[in-house]
JSON list of N, CA, C and O in Angstrom, two decimals:
[
{"chain": "O", "resi": 331, "resn": "MET", "atom": "N", "xyz": [75.76, 104.56, 124.11]},
{"chain": "O", "resi": 331, "resn": "MET", "atom": "CA", "xyz": [74.95, 104.89, 125.25]},
{"chain": "O", "resi": 331, "resn": "MET", "atom": "C", "xyz": [74.74, 103.95, 126.43]},
{"chain": "O", "resi": 331, "resn": "MET", "atom": "O", "xyz": [74.78, 102.66, 125.81]},
{"chain": "O", "resi": 332, "resn": "PRO", "atom": "N", "xyz": [74.64, 104.00, 127.62]},
{"chain": "O", "resi": 332, "resn": "PRO", "atom": "CA", "xyz": [74.75, 103.01, 128.38]},
{"chain": "O", "resi": 332, "resn": "PRO", "atom": "C", "xyz": [73.50, 102.34, 128.56]},
{"chain": "O", "resi": 332, "resn": "PRO", "atom": "O", "xyz": [72.40, 102.81, 127.96]},
{"chain": "O", "resi": 333, "resn": "LYS", "atom": "N", "xyz": [73.43, 101.08, 129.18]},
{"chain": "O", "resi": 333, "resn": "LYS", "atom": "CA", "xyz": [72.09, 100.51, 129.27]},
{"chain": "O", "resi": 333, "resn": "LYS", "atom": "C", "xyz": [71.32, 101.01, 130.04]},
{"chain": "O", "resi": 333, "resn": "LYS", "atom": "O", "xyz": [71.91, 101.72, 131.18]},
{"chain": "O", "resi": 334, "resn": "MET", "atom": "N", "xyz": [69.97, 101.00, 130.00]},
{"chain": "O", "resi": 334, "resn": "MET", "atom": "CA", "xyz": [68.97, 101.38, 131.11]},
{"chain": "O", "resi": 334, "resn": "MET", "atom": "C", "xyz": [68.87, 100.62, 132.23]},
{"chain": "O", "resi": 334, "resn": "MET", "atom": "O", "xyz": [68.77, 99.28, 132.08]},
{"chain": "O", "resi": 335, "resn": "LYS", "atom": "N", "xyz": [69.08, 101.06, 133.34]},
{"chain": "O", "resi": 335, "resn": "LYS", "atom": "CA", "xyz": [69.07, 100.22, 134.64]},
{"chain": "O", "resi": 335, "resn": "LYS", "atom": "C", "xyz": [67.32, 100.11, 135.13]},
{"chain": "O", "resi": 335, "resn": "LYS", "atom": "O", "xyz": [66.73, 100.90, 134.94]},
{"chain": "O", "resi": 336, "resn": "THR", "atom": "N", "xyz": [67.27, 98.75, 135.56]},
{"chain": "O", "resi": 336, "resn": "THR", "atom": "CA", "xyz": [65.98, 98.57, 136.14]},
{"chain": "O", "resi": 336, "resn": "THR", "atom": "C", "xyz": [65.88, 98.90, 137.44]},
{"chain": "O", "resi": 336, "resn": "THR", "atom": "O", "xyz": [66.81, 98.88, 138.42]},
{"chain": "O", "resi": 337, "resn": "ASN", "atom": "N", "xyz": [64.63, 99.59, 137.80]},
{"chain": "O", "resi": 337, "resn": "ASN", "atom": "CA", "xyz": [64.39, 99.97, 139.20]},
{"chain": "O", "resi": 337, "resn": "ASN", "atom": "C", "xyz": [64.34, 98.91, 140.40]},
{"chain": "O", "resi": 337, "resn": "ASN", "atom": "O", "xyz": [63.76, 97.94, 140.02]},
{"chain": "O", "resi": 338, "resn": "SER", "atom": "N", "xyz": [65.21, 98.92, 141.27]},
{"chain": "O", "resi": 338, "resn": "SER", "atom": "CA", "xyz": [65.40, 97.78, 142.24]},
{"chain": "O", "resi": 338, "resn": "SER", "atom": "C", "xyz": [63.97, 97.35, 142.84]},
{"chain": "O", "resi": 338, "resn": "SER", "atom": "O", "xyz": [63.88, 96.25, 142.96]},
{"chain": "O", "resi": 339, "resn": "GLY", "atom": "N", "xyz": [63.43, 98.35, 143.24]},
{"chain": "O", "resi": 339, "resn": "GLY", "atom": "CA", "xyz": [61.97, 98.12, 144.00]},
{"chain": "O", "resi": 339, "resn": "GLY", "atom": "C", "xyz": [61.03, 97.72, 143.14]},
{"chain": "O", "resi": 339, "resn": "GLY", "atom": "O", "xyz": [60.24, 96.77, 143.63]},
{"chain": "O", "resi": 340, "resn": "SER", "atom": "N", "xyz": [61.05, 97.99, 141.74]},
{"chain": "O", "resi": 340, "resn": "SER", "atom": "CA", "xyz": [60.08, 97.59, 140.85]},
{"chain": "O", "resi": 340, "resn": "SER", "atom": "C", "xyz": [60.09, 96.16, 140.42]},
{"chain": "O", "resi": 340, "resn": "SER", "atom": "O", "xyz": [59.17, 95.54, 140.22]},
{"chain": "O", "resi": 341, "resn": "LYS", "atom": "N", "xyz": [61.56, 95.70, 140.32]},
{"chain": "O", "resi": 341, "resn": "LYS", "atom": "CA", "xyz": [61.54, 94.43, 139.77]},
{"chain": "O", "resi": 341, "resn": "LYS", "atom": "C", "xyz": [61.22, 93.25, 140.94]},
{"chain": "O", "resi": 341, "resn": "LYS", "atom": "O", "xyz": [60.93, 92.22, 140.64]},
{"chain": "O", "resi": 342, "resn": "LYS", "atom": "N", "xyz": [61.10, 93.72, 142.22]},
{"chain": "O", "resi": 342, "resn": "LYS", "atom": "CA", "xyz": [60.61, 92.83, 143.21]},
{"chain": "O", "resi": 342, "resn": "LYS", "atom": "C", "xyz": [59.13, 92.97, 143.09]},
{"chain": "O", "resi": 342, "resn": "LYS", "atom": "O", "xyz": [58.37, 92.08, 143.94]},
{"chain": "O", "resi": 343, "resn": "ARG", "atom": "N", "xyz": [58.48, 94.17, 142.82]},
{"chain": "O", "resi": 343, "resn": "ARG", "atom": "CA", "xyz": [56.99, 94.15, 143.10]},
{"chain": "O", "resi": 343, "resn": "ARG", "atom": "C", "xyz": [56.11, 93.86, 141.71]},
{"chain": "O", "resi": 343, "resn": "ARG", "atom": "O", "xyz": [54.92, 93.50, 142.01]},
{"chain": "O", "resi": 344, "resn": "PHE", "atom": "N", "xyz": [56.64, 93.76, 140.52]},
{"chain": "O", "resi": 344, "resn": "PHE", "atom": "CA", "xyz": [55.99, 93.65, 139.29]},
{"chain": "O", "resi": 344, "resn": "PHE", "atom": "C", "xyz": [56.70, 92.28, 138.77]},
{"chain": "O", "resi": 344, "resn": "PHE", "atom": "O", "xyz": [57.78, 92.07, 138.87]},
{"chain": "O", "resi": 345, "resn": "ALA", "atom": "N", "xyz": [55.58, 91.44, 138.09]},
{"chain": "O", "resi": 345, "resn": "ALA", "atom": "CA", "xyz": [56.14, 90.50, 137.17]},
{"chain": "O", "resi": 345, "resn": "ALA", "atom": "C", "xyz": [55.42, 90.56, 135.87]},
{"chain": "O", "resi": 345, "resn": "ALA", "atom": "O", "xyz": [54.33, 90.93, 135.63]},
{"chain": "O", "resi": 346, "resn": "LEU", "atom": "N", "xyz": [55.99, 89.94, 134.66]},
{"chain": "O", "resi": 346, "resn": "LEU", "atom": "CA", "xyz": [55.37, 89.88, 133.43]},
{"chain": "O", "resi": 346, "resn": "LEU", "atom": "C", "xyz": [54.63, 88.75, 133.21]},
{"chain": "O", "resi": 346, "resn": "LEU", "atom": "O", "xyz": [55.01, 87.71, 133.74]},
{"chain": "O", "resi": 347, "resn": "THR", "atom": "N", "xyz": [53.66, 88.72, 132.56]},
{"chain": "O", "resi": 347, "resn": "THR", "atom": "CA", "xyz": [52.73, 87.55, 132.16]},
{"chain": "O", "resi": 347, "resn": "THR", "atom": "C", "xyz": [53.27, 87.13, 130.80]},
{"chain": "O", "resi": 347, "resn": "THR", "atom": "O", "xyz": [54.00, 87.72, 130.22]},
{"chain": "O", "resi": 348, "resn": "GLY", "atom": "N", "xyz": [52.73, 86.05, 130.46]},
{"chain": "O", "resi": 348, "resn": "GLY", "atom": "CA", "xyz": [53.26, 85.25, 129.07]},
{"chain": "O", "resi": 348, "resn": "GLY", "atom": "C", "xyz": [52.97, 86.20, 128.02]},
{"chain": "O", "resi": 348, "resn": "GLY", "atom": "O", "xyz": [53.42, 86.22, 126.93]},
{"chain": "O", "resi": 349, "resn": "THR", "atom": "N", "xyz": [51.71, 86.88, 128.27]},
{"chain": "O", "resi": 349, "resn": "THR", "atom": "CA", "xyz": [51.27, 87.73, 126.95]},
{"chain": "O", "resi": 349, "resn": "THR", "atom": "C", "xyz": [51.90, 89.29, 127.23]},
{"chain": "O", "resi": 349, "resn": "THR", "atom": "O", "xyz": [51.36, 90.12, 126.22]},
{"chain": "O", "resi": 350, "resn": "GLY", "atom": "N", "xyz": [52.75, 89.74, 128.03]},
{"chain": "O", "resi": 350, "resn": "GLY", "atom": "CA", "xyz": [53.29, 90.88, 128.29]},
{"chain": "O", "resi": 350, "resn": "GLY", "atom": "C", "xyz": [52.75, 91.77, 129.11]},
{"chain": "O", "resi": 350, "resn": "GLY", "atom": "O", "xyz": [53.03, 93.00, 129.28]},
{"chain": "O", "resi": 351, "resn": "LYS", "atom": "N", "xyz": [51.61, 91.55, 129.82]},
{"chain": "O", "resi": 351, "resn": "LYS", "atom": "CA", "xyz": [51.00, 92.37, 130.71]},
{"chain": "O", "resi": 351, "resn": "LYS", "atom": "C", "xyz": [51.61, 92.34, 131.95]},
{"chain": "O", "resi": 351, "resn": "LYS", "atom": "O", "xyz": [52.55, 91.31, 132.29]},
{"chain": "O", "resi": 352, "resn": "ILE", "atom": "N", "xyz": [51.47, 93.37, 132.80]},
{"chain": "O", "resi": 352, "resn": "ILE", "atom": "CA", "xyz": [52.23, 93.41, 134.09]},
{"chain": "O", "resi": 352, "resn": "ILE", "atom": "C", "xyz": [51.43, 93.06, 135.46]},
{"chain": "O", "resi": 352, "resn": "ILE", "atom": "O", "xyz": [50.28, 93.39, 135.48]},
{"chain": "O", "resi": 353, "resn": "LYS", "atom": "N", "xyz": [51.68, 91.98, 136.12]},
{"chain": "O", "resi": 353, "resn": "LYS", "atom": "CA", "xyz": [51.02, 91.64, 137.25]},
{"chain": "O", "resi": 353, "resn": "LYS", "atom": "C", "xyz": [51.27, 92.50, 138.58]},
{"chain": "O", "resi": 353, "resn": "LYS", "atom": "O", "xyz": [52.87, 92.95, 138.61]},
{"chain": "O", "resi": 354, "resn": "ARG", "atom": "N", "xyz": [50.51, 92.67, 139.53]},
{"chain": "O", "resi": 354, "resn": "ARG", "atom": "CA", "xyz": [50.96, 93.25, 140.71]},
{"chain": "O", "resi": 354, "resn": "ARG", "atom": "C", "xyz": [50.31, 92.59, 141.93]},
{"chain": "O", "resi": 354, "resn": "ARG", "atom": "O", "xyz": [49.37, 91.98, 141.49]},
{"chain": "O", "resi": 355, "resn": "LYS", "atom": "N", "xyz": [50.94, 92.96, 143.09]},
{"chain": "O", "resi": 355, "resn": "LYS", "atom": "CA", "xyz": [50.13, 92.43, 144.11]},
{"chain": "O", "resi": 355, "resn": "LYS", "atom": "C", "xyz": [49.14, 93.43, 144.90]},
{"chain": "O", "resi": 355, "resn": "LYS", "atom": "O", "xyz": [49.36, 94.62, 144.70]},
{"chain": "O", "resi": 356, "resn": "HIS", "atom": "N", "xyz": [48.18, 93.30, 145.58]},
{"chain": "O", "resi": 356, "resn": "HIS", "atom": "CA", "xyz": [47.34, 94.15, 146.41]},
{"chain": "O", "resi": 356, "resn": "HIS", "atom": "C", "xyz": [47.92, 94.64, 147.43]},
{"chain": "O", "resi": 356, "resn": "HIS", "atom": "O", "xyz": [49.02, 94.23, 147.94]},
{"chain": "O", "resi": 357, "resn": "ALA", "atom": "N", "xyz": [47.72, 95.96, 147.91]},
{"chain": "O", "resi": 357, "resn": "ALA", "atom": "CA", "xyz": [48.46, 96.76, 149.02]},
{"chain": "O", "resi": 357, "resn": "ALA", "atom": "C", "xyz": [47.42, 96.29, 150.13]},
{"chain": "O", "resi": 357, "resn": "ALA", "atom": "O", "xyz": [46.32, 95.76, 150.09]},
{"chain": "O", "resi": 358, "resn": "PHE", "atom": "N", "xyz": [47.94, 96.59, 151.40]},
{"chain": "O", "resi": 358, "resn": "PHE", "atom": "CA", "xyz": [47.17, 96.46, 152.75]},
{"chain": "O", "resi": 358, "resn": "PHE", "atom": "C", "xyz": [47.00, 95.00, 153.07]},
{"chain": "O", "resi": 358, "resn": "PHE", "atom": "O", "xyz": [46.06, 94.82, 153.66]},
{"chain": "O", "resi": 359, "resn": "LYS", "atom": "N", "xyz": [47.96, 94.14, 152.73]},
{"chain": "O", "resi": 359, "resn": "LYS", "atom": "CA", "xyz": [47.89, 92.75, 153.07]},
{"chain": "O", "resi": 359, "resn": "LYS", "atom": "C", "xyz": [49.08, 92.39, 153.96]},
{"chain": "O", "resi": 359, "resn": "LYS", "atom": "O", "xyz": [49.32, 91.15, 154.39]},
{"chain": "O", "resi": 360, "resn": "SER", "atom": "N", "xyz": [49.89, 93.18, 154.35]},
{"chain": "O", "resi": 360, "resn": "SER", "atom": "CA", "xyz": [51.31, 92.97, 155.01]},
{"chain": "O", "resi": 360, "resn": "SER", "atom": "C", "xyz": [51.01, 92.72, 156.50]},
{"chain": "O", "resi": 360, "resn": "SER", "atom": "O", "xyz": [51.80, 92.14, 157.22]},
{"chain": "O", "resi": 361, "resn": "HIS", "atom": "N", "xyz": [50.53, 93.95, 157.19]},
{"chain": "O", "resi": 361, "resn": "HIS", "atom": "CA", "xyz": [50.44, 93.94, 158.64]},
{"chain": "O", "resi": 361, "resn": "HIS", "atom": "C", "xyz": [48.88, 94.58, 159.14]},
{"chain": "O", "resi": 361, "resn": "HIS", "atom": "O", "xyz": [48.22, 95.07, 158.21]},
{"chain": "O", "resi": 362, "resn": "ILE", "atom": "N", "xyz": [48.79, 94.70, 160.32]},
{"chain": "O", "resi": 362, "resn": "ILE", "atom": "CA", "xyz": [47.41, 95.00, 160.80]},
{"chain": "O", "resi": 362, "resn": "ILE", "atom": "C", "xyz": [46.45, 94.34, 160.37]},
{"chain": "O", "resi": 362, "resn": "ILE", "atom": "O", "xyz": [45.33, 94.82, 159.63]},
{"chain": "O", "resi": 363, "resn": "LEU", "atom": "N", "xyz": [46.39, 92.96, 160.38]},
{"chain": "O", "resi": 363, "resn": "LEU", "atom": "CA", "xyz": [45.42, 92.19, 159.68]},
{"chain": "O", "resi": 363, "resn": "LEU", "atom": "C", "xyz": [44.23, 92.00, 160.75]},
{"chain": "O", "resi": 363, "resn": "LEU", "atom": "O", "xyz": [43.25, 91.17, 160.18]},
{"chain": "O", "resi": 364, "resn": "THR", "atom": "N", "xyz": [44.37, 92.30, 162.12]},
{"chain": "O", "resi": 364, "resn": "THR", "atom": "CA", "xyz": [43.28, 91.79, 163.08]},
{"chain": "O", "resi": 364, "resn": "THR", "atom": "C", "xyz": [41.92, 92.59, 162.81]},
{"chain": "O", "resi": 364, "resn": "THR", "atom": "O", "xyz": [40.90, 91.88, 162.93]},
{"chain": "O", "resi": 365, "resn": "LYS", "atom": "N", "xyz": [42.11, 93.77, 162.22]},
{"chain": "O", "resi": 365, "resn": "LYS", "atom": "CA", "xyz": [40.86, 94.62, 162.01]},
{"chain": "O", "resi": 365, "resn": "LYS", "atom": "C", "xyz": [40.38, 94.44, 160.79]},
{"chain": "O", "resi": 365, "resn": "LYS", "atom": "O", "xyz": [39.03, 94.89, 160.48]},
{"chain": "O", "resi": 366, "resn": "LYS", "atom": "N", "xyz": [41.00, 93.51, 159.90]},
{"chain": "O", "resi": 366, "resn": "LYS", "atom": "CA", "xyz": [40.43, 93.31, 158.44]},
{"chain": "O", "resi": 366, "resn": "LYS", "atom": "C", "xyz": [39.57, 92.15, 158.45]},
{"chain": "O", "resi": 366, "resn": "LYS", "atom": "O", "xyz": [39.93, 91.18, 159.26]},
{"chain": "O", "resi": 367, "resn": "THR", "atom": "N", "xyz": [38.54, 92.14, 157.70]},
{"chain": "O", "resi": 367, "resn": "THR", "atom": "CA", "xyz": [37.72, 90.88, 157.70]},
{"chain": "O", "resi": 367, "resn": "THR", "atom": "C", "xyz": [38.23, 89.81, 156.92]},
{"chain": "O", "resi": 367, "resn": "THR", "atom": "O", "xyz": [39.16, 90.13, 156.06]},
{"chain": "O", "resi": 368, "resn": "VAL", "atom": "N", "xyz": [37.89, 88.54, 157.03]},
{"chain": "O", "resi": 368, "resn": "VAL", "atom": "CA", "xyz": [38.28, 87.38, 156.39]},
{"chain": "O", "resi": 368, "resn": "VAL", "atom": "C", "xyz": [38.33, 87.43, 154.77]},
{"chain": "O", "resi": 368, "resn": "VAL", "atom": "O", "xyz": [38.89, 87.33, 154.09]},
{"chain": "O", "resi": 369, "resn": "LYS", "atom": "N", "xyz": [36.92, 88.15, 154.44]},
{"chain": "O", "resi": 369, "resn": "LYS", "atom": "CA", "xyz": [36.66, 88.21, 153.06]},
{"chain": "O", "resi": 369, "resn": "LYS", "atom": "C", "xyz": [37.52, 89.32, 152.47]},
{"chain": "O", "resi": 369, "resn": "LYS", "atom": "O", "xyz": [38.11, 89.16, 151.38]},
{"chain": "O", "resi": 370, "resn": "GLN", "atom": "N", "xyz": [37.91, 90.29, 153.22]},
{"chain": "O", "resi": 370, "resn": "GLN", "atom": "CA", "xyz": [38.83, 91.35, 152.56]},
{"chain": "O", "resi": 370, "resn": "GLN", "atom": "C", "xyz": [40.27, 90.82, 152.50]},
{"chain": "O", "resi": 370, "resn": "GLN", "atom": "O", "xyz": [40.90, 90.98, 151.51]},
{"chain": "O", "resi": 371, "resn": "LYS", "atom": "N", "xyz": [40.74, 90.23, 153.46]},
{"chain": "O", "resi": 371, "resn": "LYS", "atom": "CA", "xyz": [42.03, 89.35, 153.22]},
{"chain": "O", "resi": 371, "resn": "LYS", "atom": "C", "xyz": [42.08, 88.45, 152.22]},
{"chain": "O", "resi": 371, "resn": "LYS", "atom": "O", "xyz": [43.00, 88.42, 151.55]},
{"chain": "O", "resi": 372, "resn": "ARG", "atom": "N", "xyz": [41.01, 87.72, 151.98]},
{"chain": "O", "resi": 372, "resn": "ARG", "atom": "CA", "xyz": [40.97, 86.74, 150.96]},
{"chain": "O", "resi": 372, "resn": "ARG", "atom": "C", "xyz": [41.00, 87.46, 149.56]},
{"chain": "O", "resi": 372, "resn": "ARG", "atom": "O", "xyz": [41.68, 86.84, 148.86]},
{"chain": "O", "resi": 373, "resn": "ASN", "atom": "N", "xyz": [40.31, 88.34, 149.37]},
{"chain": "O", "resi": 373, "resn": "ASN", "atom": "CA", "xyz": [40.29, 89.18, 148.30]},
{"chain": "O", "resi": 373, "resn": "ASN", "atom": "C", "xyz": [41.44, 89.98, 147.88]},
{"chain": "O", "resi": 373, "resn": "ASN", "atom": "O", "xyz": [42.06, 90.07, 146.73]},
{"chain": "O", "resi": 374, "resn": "LEU", "atom": "N", "xyz": [42.27, 90.35, 148.99]},
{"chain": "O", "resi": 374, "resn": "LEU", "atom": "CA", "xyz": [43.61, 91.14, 148.87]},
{"chain": "O", "resi": 374, "resn": "LEU", "atom": "C", "xyz": [44.73, 90.01, 148.50]},
{"chain": "O", "resi": 374, "resn": "LEU", "atom": "O", "xyz": [45.69, 90.45, 147.93]},
{"chain": "O", "resi": 375, "resn": "CYS", "atom": "N", "xyz": [44.62, 88.66, 148.68]},
{"chain": "O", "resi": 375, "resn": "CYS", "atom": "CA", "xyz": [45.56, 87.54, 148.25]},
{"chain": "O", "resi": 375, "resn": "CYS", "atom": "C", "xyz": [45.80, 87.54, 146.84]},
{"chain": "O", "resi": 375, "resn": "CYS", "atom": "O", "xyz": [46.90, 87.21, 146.41]},
{"chain": "O", "resi": 376, "resn": "HIS", "atom": "N", "xyz": [44.81, 87.68, 145.89]},
{"chain": "O", "resi": 376, "resn": "HIS", "atom": "CA", "xyz": [44.88, 87.60, 144.68]},
{"chain": "O", "resi": 376, "resn": "HIS", "atom": "C", "xyz": [45.86, 88.54, 144.04]},
{"chain": "O", "resi": 376, "resn": "HIS", "atom": "O", "xyz": [45.64, 89.63, 144.10]},
{"chain": "O", "resi": 377, "resn": "SER", "atom": "N", "xyz": [46.49, 88.22, 142.83]},
{"chain": "O", "resi": 377, "resn": "SER", "atom": "CA", "xyz": [47.28, 89.18, 142.18]},
{"chain": "O", "resi": 377, "resn": "SER", "atom": "C", "xyz": [46.31, 89.94, 141.15]},
{"chain": "O", "resi": 377, "resn": "SER", "atom": "O", "xyz": [45.35, 89.43, 140.83]},
{"chain": "O", "resi": 378, "resn": "ALA", "atom": "N", "xyz": [46.76, 90.98, 140.56]},
{"chain": "O", "resi": 378, "resn": "ALA", "atom": "CA", "xyz": [45.83, 91.84, 139.64]},
{"chain": "O", "resi": 378, "resn": "ALA", "atom": "C", "xyz": [46.90, 92.34, 138.70]},
{"chain": "O", "resi": 378, "resn": "ALA", "atom": "O", "xyz": [47.93, 92.09, 138.58]},
{"chain": "O", "resi": 379, "resn": "LEU", "atom": "N", "xyz": [46.22, 93.05, 137.49]},
{"chain": "O", "resi": 379, "resn": "LEU", "atom": "CA", "xyz": [47.08, 93.60, 136.68]},
{"chain": "O", "resi": 379, "resn": "LEU", "atom": "C", "xyz": [47.22, 95.00, 136.96]},
{"chain": "O", "resi": 379, "resn": "LEU", "atom": "O", "xyz": [46.37, 95.56, 137.36]},
{"chain": "O", "resi": 380, "resn": "VAL", "atom": "N", "xyz": [48.24, 95.54, 136.30]},
{"chain": "O", "resi": 380, "resn": "VAL", "atom": "CA", "xyz": [48.41, 97.04, 136.60]},
{"chain": "O", "resi": 380, "resn": "VAL", "atom": "C", "xyz": [47.44, 97.62, 135.52]},
{"chain": "O", "resi": 380, "resn": "VAL", "atom": "O", "xyz": [47.35, 97.30, 134.35]},
{"chain": "O", "resi": 381, "resn": "ASP", "atom": "N", "xyz": [47.03, 98.81, 135.88]},
{"chain": "O", "resi": 381, "resn": "ASP", "atom": "CA", "xyz": [45.95, 99.67, 135.16]},
{"chain": "O", "resi": 381, "resn": "ASP", "atom": "C", "xyz": [46.65, 100.34, 133.99]},
{"chain": "O", "resi": 381, "resn": "ASP", "atom": "O", "xyz": [47.88, 100.41, 134.01]},
{"chain": "O", "resi": 382, "resn": "LYS", "atom": "N", "xyz": [46.03, 100.24, 132.97]},
{"chain": "O", "resi": 382, "resn": "LYS", "atom": "CA", "xyz": [46.46, 100.86, 131.66]},
{"chain": "O", "resi": 382, "resn": "LYS", "atom": "C", "xyz": [46.88, 102.29, 131.64]},
{"chain": "O", "resi": 382, "resn": "LYS", "atom": "O", "xyz": [47.85, 102.66, 131.05]},
{"chain": "O", "resi": 383, "resn": "SER", "atom": "N", "xyz": [46.43, 102.98, 132.69]},
{"chain": "O", "resi": 383, "resn": "SER", "atom": "CA", "xyz": [47.07, 104.53, 132.95]},
{"chain": "O", "resi": 383, "resn": "SER", "atom": "C", "xyz": [48.42, 104.37, 133.53]},
{"chain": "O", "resi": 383, "resn": "SER", "atom": "O", "xyz": [49.04, 105.32, 133.41]},
{"chain": "O", "resi": 384, "resn": "ASN", "atom": "N", "xyz": [48.74, 103.24, 134.05]},
{"chain": "O", "resi": 384, "resn": "ASN", "atom": "CA", "xyz": [50.17, 103.31, 134.92]},
{"chain": "O", "resi": 384, "resn": "ASN", "atom": "C", "xyz": [51.07, 102.18, 134.16]},
{"chain": "O", "resi": 384, "resn": "ASN", "atom": "O", "xyz": [52.26, 102.17, 134.55]},
{"chain": "O", "resi": 385, "resn": "VAL", "atom": "N", "xyz": [50.67, 101.55, 133.06]},
{"chain": "O", "resi": 385, "resn": "VAL", "atom": "CA", "xyz": [51.43, 100.52, 132.41]},
{"chain": "O", "resi": 385, "resn": "VAL", "atom": "C", "xyz": [52.77, 101.32, 131.92]},
{"chain": "O", "resi": 385, "resn": "VAL", "atom": "O", "xyz": [53.73, 100.68, 131.92]},
{"chain": "O", "resi": 386, "resn": "GLU", "atom": "N", "xyz": [52.76, 102.48, 131.19]},
{"chain": "O", "resi": 386, "resn": "GLU", "atom": "CA", "xyz": [53.79, 102.92, 130.62]},
{"chain": "O", "resi": 386, "resn": "GLU", "atom": "C", "xyz": [54.91, 103.41, 131.64]},
{"chain": "O", "resi": 386, "resn": "GLU", "atom": "O", "xyz": [56.02, 103.20, 131.36]},
{"chain": "O", "resi": 387, "resn": "SER", "atom": "N", "xyz": [54.41, 104.05, 132.86]},
{"chain": "O", "resi": 387, "resn": "SER", "atom": "CA", "xyz": [55.48, 104.34, 133.83]},
{"chain": "O", "resi": 387, "resn": "SER", "atom": "C", "xyz": [56.08, 103.13, 134.50]},
{"chain": "O", "resi": 387, "resn": "SER", "atom": "O", "xyz": [57.25, 103.09, 134.83]},
{"chain": "O", "resi": 388, "resn": "VAL", "atom": "N", "xyz": [55.42, 102.03, 134.49]},
{"chain": "O", "resi": 388, "resn": "VAL", "atom": "CA", "xyz": [55.87, 100.91, 135.33]},
{"chain": "O", "resi": 388, "resn": "VAL", "atom": "C", "xyz": [56.82, 99.97, 134.45]},
{"chain": "O", "resi": 388, "resn": "VAL", "atom": "O", "xyz": [57.94, 99.63, 134.41]},
{"chain": "O", "resi": 389, "resn": "ARG", "atom": "N", "xyz": [56.36, 100.05, 133.07]},
{"chain": "O", "resi": 389, "resn": "ARG", "atom": "CA", "xyz": [57.50, 99.67, 131.88]},
{"chain": "O", "resi": 389, "resn": "ARG", "atom": "C", "xyz": [58.64, 100.26, 131.90]},
{"chain": "O", "resi": 389, "resn": "ARG", "atom": "O", "xyz": [59.85, 99.77, 131.76]},
{"chain": "O", "resi": 390, "resn": "CYS", "atom": "N", "xyz": [58.71, 101.56, 132.12]},
{"chain": "O", "resi": 390, "resn": "CYS", "atom": "CA", "xyz": [59.86, 102.55, 132.15]},
{"chain": "O", "resi": 390, "resn": "CYS", "atom": "C", "xyz": [60.73, 101.97, 133.31]},
{"chain": "O", "resi": 390, "resn": "CYS", "atom": "O", "xyz": [61.87, 102.01, 133.32]},
{"chain": "O", "resi": 391, "resn": "LEU", "atom": "N", "xyz": [60.17, 101.85, 134.76]},
{"chain": "O", "resi": 391, "resn": "LEU", "atom": "CA", "xyz": [60.69, 101.51, 135.62]},
{"chain": "O", "resi": 391, "resn": "LEU", "atom": "C", "xyz": [61.41, 100.17, 135.49]},
{"chain": "O", "resi": 391, "resn": "LEU", "atom": "O", "xyz": [62.49, 99.71, 136.09]},
{"chain": "O", "resi": 392, "resn": "LEU", "atom": "N", "xyz": [60.85, 99.29, 134.73]},
{"chain": "O", "resi": 392, "resn": "LEU", "atom": "CA", "xyz": [61.33, 97.75, 134.54]},
{"chain": "O", "resi": 392, "resn": "LEU", "atom": "C", "xyz": [62.35, 97.85, 133.45]},
{"chain": "O", "resi": 392, "resn": "LEU", "atom": "O", "xyz": [62.74, 96.86, 133.16]},
{"chain": "O", "resi": 393, "resn": "ALA", "atom": "N", "xyz": [62.66, 98.95, 132.77]},
{"chain": "O", "resi": 393, "resn": "ALA", "atom": "CA", "xyz": [63.58, 99.22, 131.49]},
{"chain": "O", "resi": 393, "resn": "ALA", "atom": "C", "xyz": [63.03, 98.16, 130.38]},
{"chain": "O", "resi": 393, "resn": "ALA", "atom": "O", "xyz": [64.10, 97.73, 129.81]},
{"chain": "O", "resi": 394, "resn": "LEU", "atom": "N", "xyz": [61.83, 98.29, 130.29]},
{"chain": "O", "resi": 394, "resn": "LEU", "atom": "CA", "xyz": [61.13, 97.53, 129.10]},
{"chain": "O", "resi": 394, "resn": "LEU", "atom": "C", "xyz": [60.91, 98.48, 128.05]},
{"chain": "O", "resi": 394, "resn": "LEU", "atom": "O", "xyz": [60.28, 97.98, 126.87]},
{"chain": "O", "resi": 395, "resn": "LYS", "atom": "N", "xyz": [60.97, 99.71, 128.02]},
{"chain": "O", "resi": 395, "resn": "LYS", "atom": "CA", "xyz": [60.75, 100.65, 127.05]},
{"chain": "O", "resi": 395, "resn": "LYS", "atom": "C", "xyz": [61.98, 101.14, 126.17]},
{"chain": "O", "resi": 395, "resn": "LYS", "atom": "O", "xyz": [63.07, 101.32, 126.83]}
]
């Protein structure tokens, strides 16, 4: 059976933590930043964890399953 390929877009967007959780970045931080408040932009800077309802599908994209 051939090896499972990692989705190229997913490997750029997600990272694994040391405990095996999946980190992600927030959306809406790339452009059109002039109309967003400083507080909103500051809170979007921090990384977050993938929600438990989406973990299985992201793990499949990263070929971790």
